[in-house]
Short mmCIF file of C-alpha atoms in Angstrom, two decimals:
data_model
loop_
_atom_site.label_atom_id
_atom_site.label_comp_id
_atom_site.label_asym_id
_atom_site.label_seq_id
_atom_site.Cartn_x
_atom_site.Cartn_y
_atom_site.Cartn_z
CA UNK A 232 0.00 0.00 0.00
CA UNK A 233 2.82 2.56 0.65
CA UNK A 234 4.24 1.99 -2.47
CA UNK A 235 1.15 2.18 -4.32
CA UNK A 236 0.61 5.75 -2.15
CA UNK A 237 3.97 7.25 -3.81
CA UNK A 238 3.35 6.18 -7.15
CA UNK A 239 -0.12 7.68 -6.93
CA UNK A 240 1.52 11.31 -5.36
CA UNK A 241 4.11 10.90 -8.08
CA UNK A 242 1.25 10.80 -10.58
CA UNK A 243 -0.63 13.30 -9.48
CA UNK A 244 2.32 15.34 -8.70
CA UNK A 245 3.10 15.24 -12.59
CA UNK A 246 -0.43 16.15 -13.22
CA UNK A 247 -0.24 19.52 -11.30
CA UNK A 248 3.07 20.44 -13.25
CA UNK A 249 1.31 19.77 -16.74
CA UNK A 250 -2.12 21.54 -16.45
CA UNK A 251 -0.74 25.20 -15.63
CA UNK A 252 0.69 24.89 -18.93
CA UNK A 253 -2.60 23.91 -20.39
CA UNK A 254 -4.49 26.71 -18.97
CA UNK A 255 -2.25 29.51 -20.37
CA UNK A 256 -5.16 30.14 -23.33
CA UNK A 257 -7.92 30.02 -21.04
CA UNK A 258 -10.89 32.26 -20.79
CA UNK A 259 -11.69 35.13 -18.31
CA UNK A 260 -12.38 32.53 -15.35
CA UNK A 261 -9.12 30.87 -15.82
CA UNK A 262 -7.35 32.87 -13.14
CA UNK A 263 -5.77 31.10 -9.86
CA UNK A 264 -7.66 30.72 -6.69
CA UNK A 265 -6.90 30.18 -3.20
CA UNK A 266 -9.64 28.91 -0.65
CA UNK A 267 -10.07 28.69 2.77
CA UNK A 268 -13.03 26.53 4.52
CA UNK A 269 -14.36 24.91 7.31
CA UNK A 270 -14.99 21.03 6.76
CA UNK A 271 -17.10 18.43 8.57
CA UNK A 272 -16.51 14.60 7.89
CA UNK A 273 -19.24 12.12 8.44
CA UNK A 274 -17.21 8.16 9.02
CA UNK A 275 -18.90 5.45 7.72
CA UNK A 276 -17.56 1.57 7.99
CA UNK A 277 -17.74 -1.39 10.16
CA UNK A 278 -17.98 -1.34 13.85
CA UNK A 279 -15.05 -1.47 15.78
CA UNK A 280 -13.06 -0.96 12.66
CA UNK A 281 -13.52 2.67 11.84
CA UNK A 282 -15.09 6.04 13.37
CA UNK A 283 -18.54 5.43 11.84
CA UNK A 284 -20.37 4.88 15.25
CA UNK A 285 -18.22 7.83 16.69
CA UNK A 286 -19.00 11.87 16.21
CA UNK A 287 -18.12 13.40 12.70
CA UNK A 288 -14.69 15.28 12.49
CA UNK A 289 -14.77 18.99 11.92
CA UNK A 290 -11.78 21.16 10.85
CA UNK A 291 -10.33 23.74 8.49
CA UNK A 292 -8.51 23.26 5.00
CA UNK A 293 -6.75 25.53 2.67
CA UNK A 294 -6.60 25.48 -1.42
CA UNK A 295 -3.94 26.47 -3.87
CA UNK A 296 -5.17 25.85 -7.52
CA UNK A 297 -3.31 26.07 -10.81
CA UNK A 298 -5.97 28.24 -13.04
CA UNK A 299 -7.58 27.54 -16.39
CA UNK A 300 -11.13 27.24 -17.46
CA UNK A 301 -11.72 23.60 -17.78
CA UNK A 302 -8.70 21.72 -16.86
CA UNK A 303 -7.01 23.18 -13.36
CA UNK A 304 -4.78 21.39 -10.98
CA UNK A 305 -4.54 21.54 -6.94
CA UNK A 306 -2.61 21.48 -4.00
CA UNK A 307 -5.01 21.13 -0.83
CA UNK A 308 -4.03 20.88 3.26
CA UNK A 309 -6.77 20.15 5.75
CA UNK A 310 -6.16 19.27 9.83
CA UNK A 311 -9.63 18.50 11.83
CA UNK A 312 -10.18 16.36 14.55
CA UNK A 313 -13.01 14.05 15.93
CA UNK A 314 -13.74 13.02 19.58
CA UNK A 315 -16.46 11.07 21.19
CA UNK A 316 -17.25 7.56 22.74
CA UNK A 317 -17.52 3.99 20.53
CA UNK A 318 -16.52 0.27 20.51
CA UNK A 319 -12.63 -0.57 19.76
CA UNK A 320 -11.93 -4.77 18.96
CA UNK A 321 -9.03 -5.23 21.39
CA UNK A 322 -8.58 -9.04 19.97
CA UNK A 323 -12.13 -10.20 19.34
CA UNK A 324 -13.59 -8.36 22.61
CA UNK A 325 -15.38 -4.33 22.28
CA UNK A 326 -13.98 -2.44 24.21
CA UNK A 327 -16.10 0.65 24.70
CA UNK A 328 -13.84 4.00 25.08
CA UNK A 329 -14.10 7.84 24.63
CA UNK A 330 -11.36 8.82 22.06
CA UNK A 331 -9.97 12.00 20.55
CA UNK A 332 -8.70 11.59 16.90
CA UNK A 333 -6.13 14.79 15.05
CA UNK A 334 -5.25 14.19 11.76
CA UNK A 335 -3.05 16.57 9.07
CA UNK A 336 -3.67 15.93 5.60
CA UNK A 337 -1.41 17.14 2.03
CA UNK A 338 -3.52 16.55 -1.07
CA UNK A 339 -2.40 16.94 -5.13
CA UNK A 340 -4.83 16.72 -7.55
CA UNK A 341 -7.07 17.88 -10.40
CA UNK A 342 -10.49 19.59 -11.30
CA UNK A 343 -12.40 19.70 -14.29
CA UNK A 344 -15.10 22.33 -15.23
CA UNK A 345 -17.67 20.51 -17.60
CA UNK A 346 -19.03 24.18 -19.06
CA UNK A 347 -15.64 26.28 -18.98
CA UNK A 348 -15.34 28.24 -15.67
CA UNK A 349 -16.42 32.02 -15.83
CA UNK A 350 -15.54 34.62 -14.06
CA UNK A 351 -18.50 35.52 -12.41
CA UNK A 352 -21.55 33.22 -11.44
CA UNK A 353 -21.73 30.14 -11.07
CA UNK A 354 -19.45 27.10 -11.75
CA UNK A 355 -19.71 23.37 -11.45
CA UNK A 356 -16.69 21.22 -11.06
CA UNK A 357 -15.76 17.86 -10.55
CA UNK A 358 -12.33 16.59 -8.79
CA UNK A 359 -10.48 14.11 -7.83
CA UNK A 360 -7.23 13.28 -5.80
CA UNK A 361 -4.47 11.72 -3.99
CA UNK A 362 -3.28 12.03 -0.27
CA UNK A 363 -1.11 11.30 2.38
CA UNK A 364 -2.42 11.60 6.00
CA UNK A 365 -0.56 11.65 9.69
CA UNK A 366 -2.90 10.51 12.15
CA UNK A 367 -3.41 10.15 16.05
CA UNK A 368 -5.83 8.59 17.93
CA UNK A 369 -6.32 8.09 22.09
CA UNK A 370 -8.09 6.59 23.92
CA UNK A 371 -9.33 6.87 27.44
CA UNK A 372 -10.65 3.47 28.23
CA UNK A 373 -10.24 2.41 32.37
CA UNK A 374 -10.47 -2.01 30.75
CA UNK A 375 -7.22 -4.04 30.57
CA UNK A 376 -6.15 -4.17 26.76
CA UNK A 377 -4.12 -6.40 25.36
CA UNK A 378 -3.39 -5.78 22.19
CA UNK A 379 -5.52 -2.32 21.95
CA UNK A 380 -2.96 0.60 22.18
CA UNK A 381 -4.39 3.95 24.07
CA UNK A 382 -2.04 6.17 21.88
CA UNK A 383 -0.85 5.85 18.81
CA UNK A 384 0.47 7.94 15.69
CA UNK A 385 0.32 6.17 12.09
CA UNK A 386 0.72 7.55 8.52
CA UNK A 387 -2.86 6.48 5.92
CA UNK A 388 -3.03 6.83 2.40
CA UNK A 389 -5.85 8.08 0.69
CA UNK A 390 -7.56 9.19 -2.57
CA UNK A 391 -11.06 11.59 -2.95
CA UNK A 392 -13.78 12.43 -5.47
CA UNK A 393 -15.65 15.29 -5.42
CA UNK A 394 -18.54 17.64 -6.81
CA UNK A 395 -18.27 21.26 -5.95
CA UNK A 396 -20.18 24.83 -6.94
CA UNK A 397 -18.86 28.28 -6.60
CA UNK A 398 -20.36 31.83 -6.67
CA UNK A 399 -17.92 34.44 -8.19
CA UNK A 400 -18.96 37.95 -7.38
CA UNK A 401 -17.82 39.74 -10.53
CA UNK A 402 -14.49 41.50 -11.04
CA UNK A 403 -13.53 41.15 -7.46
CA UNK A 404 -12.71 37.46 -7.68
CA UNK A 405 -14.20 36.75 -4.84
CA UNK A 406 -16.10 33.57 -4.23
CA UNK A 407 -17.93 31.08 -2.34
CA UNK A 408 -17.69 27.84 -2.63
CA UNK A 409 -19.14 24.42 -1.54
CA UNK A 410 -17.90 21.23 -1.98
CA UNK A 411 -18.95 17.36 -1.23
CA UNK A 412 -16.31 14.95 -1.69
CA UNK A 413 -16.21 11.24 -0.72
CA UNK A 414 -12.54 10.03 0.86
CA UNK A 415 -11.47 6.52 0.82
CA UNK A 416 -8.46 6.17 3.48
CA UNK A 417 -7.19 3.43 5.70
CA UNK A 418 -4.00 3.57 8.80
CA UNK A 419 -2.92 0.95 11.35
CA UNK A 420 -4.57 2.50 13.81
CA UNK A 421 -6.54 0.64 16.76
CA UNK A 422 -5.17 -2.26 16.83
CA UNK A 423 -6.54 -2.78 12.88
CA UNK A 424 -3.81 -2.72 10.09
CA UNK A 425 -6.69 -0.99 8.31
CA UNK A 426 -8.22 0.96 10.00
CA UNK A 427 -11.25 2.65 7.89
CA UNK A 428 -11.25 6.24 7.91
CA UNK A 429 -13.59 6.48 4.88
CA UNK A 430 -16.06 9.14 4.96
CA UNK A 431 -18.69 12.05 3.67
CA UNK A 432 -17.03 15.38 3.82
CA UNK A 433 -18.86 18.71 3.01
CA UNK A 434 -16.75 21.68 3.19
CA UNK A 435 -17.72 25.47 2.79
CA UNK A 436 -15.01 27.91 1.65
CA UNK A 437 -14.67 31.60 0.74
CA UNK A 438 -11.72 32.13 -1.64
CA UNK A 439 -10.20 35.15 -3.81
#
């Protein structure tokens, strides 16, 4: 899997290089944006295995994107955090624990604008993506665990896919923008050498 994660960066990586050449014809909306949003990410997976039966993780992000009107690529960071109370599998036994979960994400990847992106209005996009994660999770259970560890840091390896709208406000280049994106990711977290961190994520930004 990690080798399969840096071939995928690498890939993407290449793909963020190309497209700023691509967009140096494009039309009025093809100038460079940067966004910054608030994020909330709803788990889903098995029981004991991921965060689904836990709370949702909020946090904030921040965009860099490439310009053009059609074809644009992007560089995205985003740190959040969840905490709340769920089952763990320590062996075969639930364990039931409160936890607190950080994670720091870096992101590469590309958007595509189906009707070429204007520069004032509204847009629709599509996206998709590649990421690397760092990850902590605790937990505050009072049971003996054996093979259940309280604290623990791991890497995770993701990819996304996403539908977003903005509203540009004219000549000022000012926009809103809101995004739904579904994120496939997995660490060896909780005693699980995958644990699911797969998930629902909606994320408003403003961006100029």
């Amino acid at each position: 899997m990690r080798s399969f994660g840096v071939v995928l960066l690498l890939t993407l990586f290449s793909i963020v290089s190309i497209v700023p050449g691509l967009s140096r014809a494009s039309g009025p909306g093809g100038f460079r944006t940067t966004k910054m949003g608030l994020f909330q990410t709803v788990f889903s997976g098995d029981e004991g295995k991921s965060l689904a039966k836990g709370s949702p993780a909020v946090g904030v992000e921040f965009l860099r994107d490439a310009g053009g009107d059609i074809l644009r690529g992007y560089i995205r960071g985003r740190f959040g955090s969840s905490s709340g109370q769920q089952n763990f599998l320590d062996g075969t036994d639930e364990v039931l624990s409160p936890y607190t979960f950080y994670f720091g994400q870096g992101e590469l990847g590309g958007m595509f604008f189906p009707v070429p992106r204007r520069d004032s209005g509204t847009n629709l996009y599509l996206s998709c993506g590649g990421y690397v994660s760092y990850n902590q999770l605790s937990l505050s259970t009072s049971a003996t665990v054996s093979s259940l560890k309280t604290h623990q840091t791991a890497p995770g390896y993701g990819y996304s896919a996403a539908v977003g709208v903005e509203m540009l406000f004219g000549m000022s280049k000012k926009l809103l923008n809101f995004e739904m994106s579904y994120r496939q990711e997995s660490a060896q977290l909780a005693g699980q050498t995958r644990f699911d961190l797969t998930g629902l994520t909606f994320c408003l930004s403003y961006g100029w």
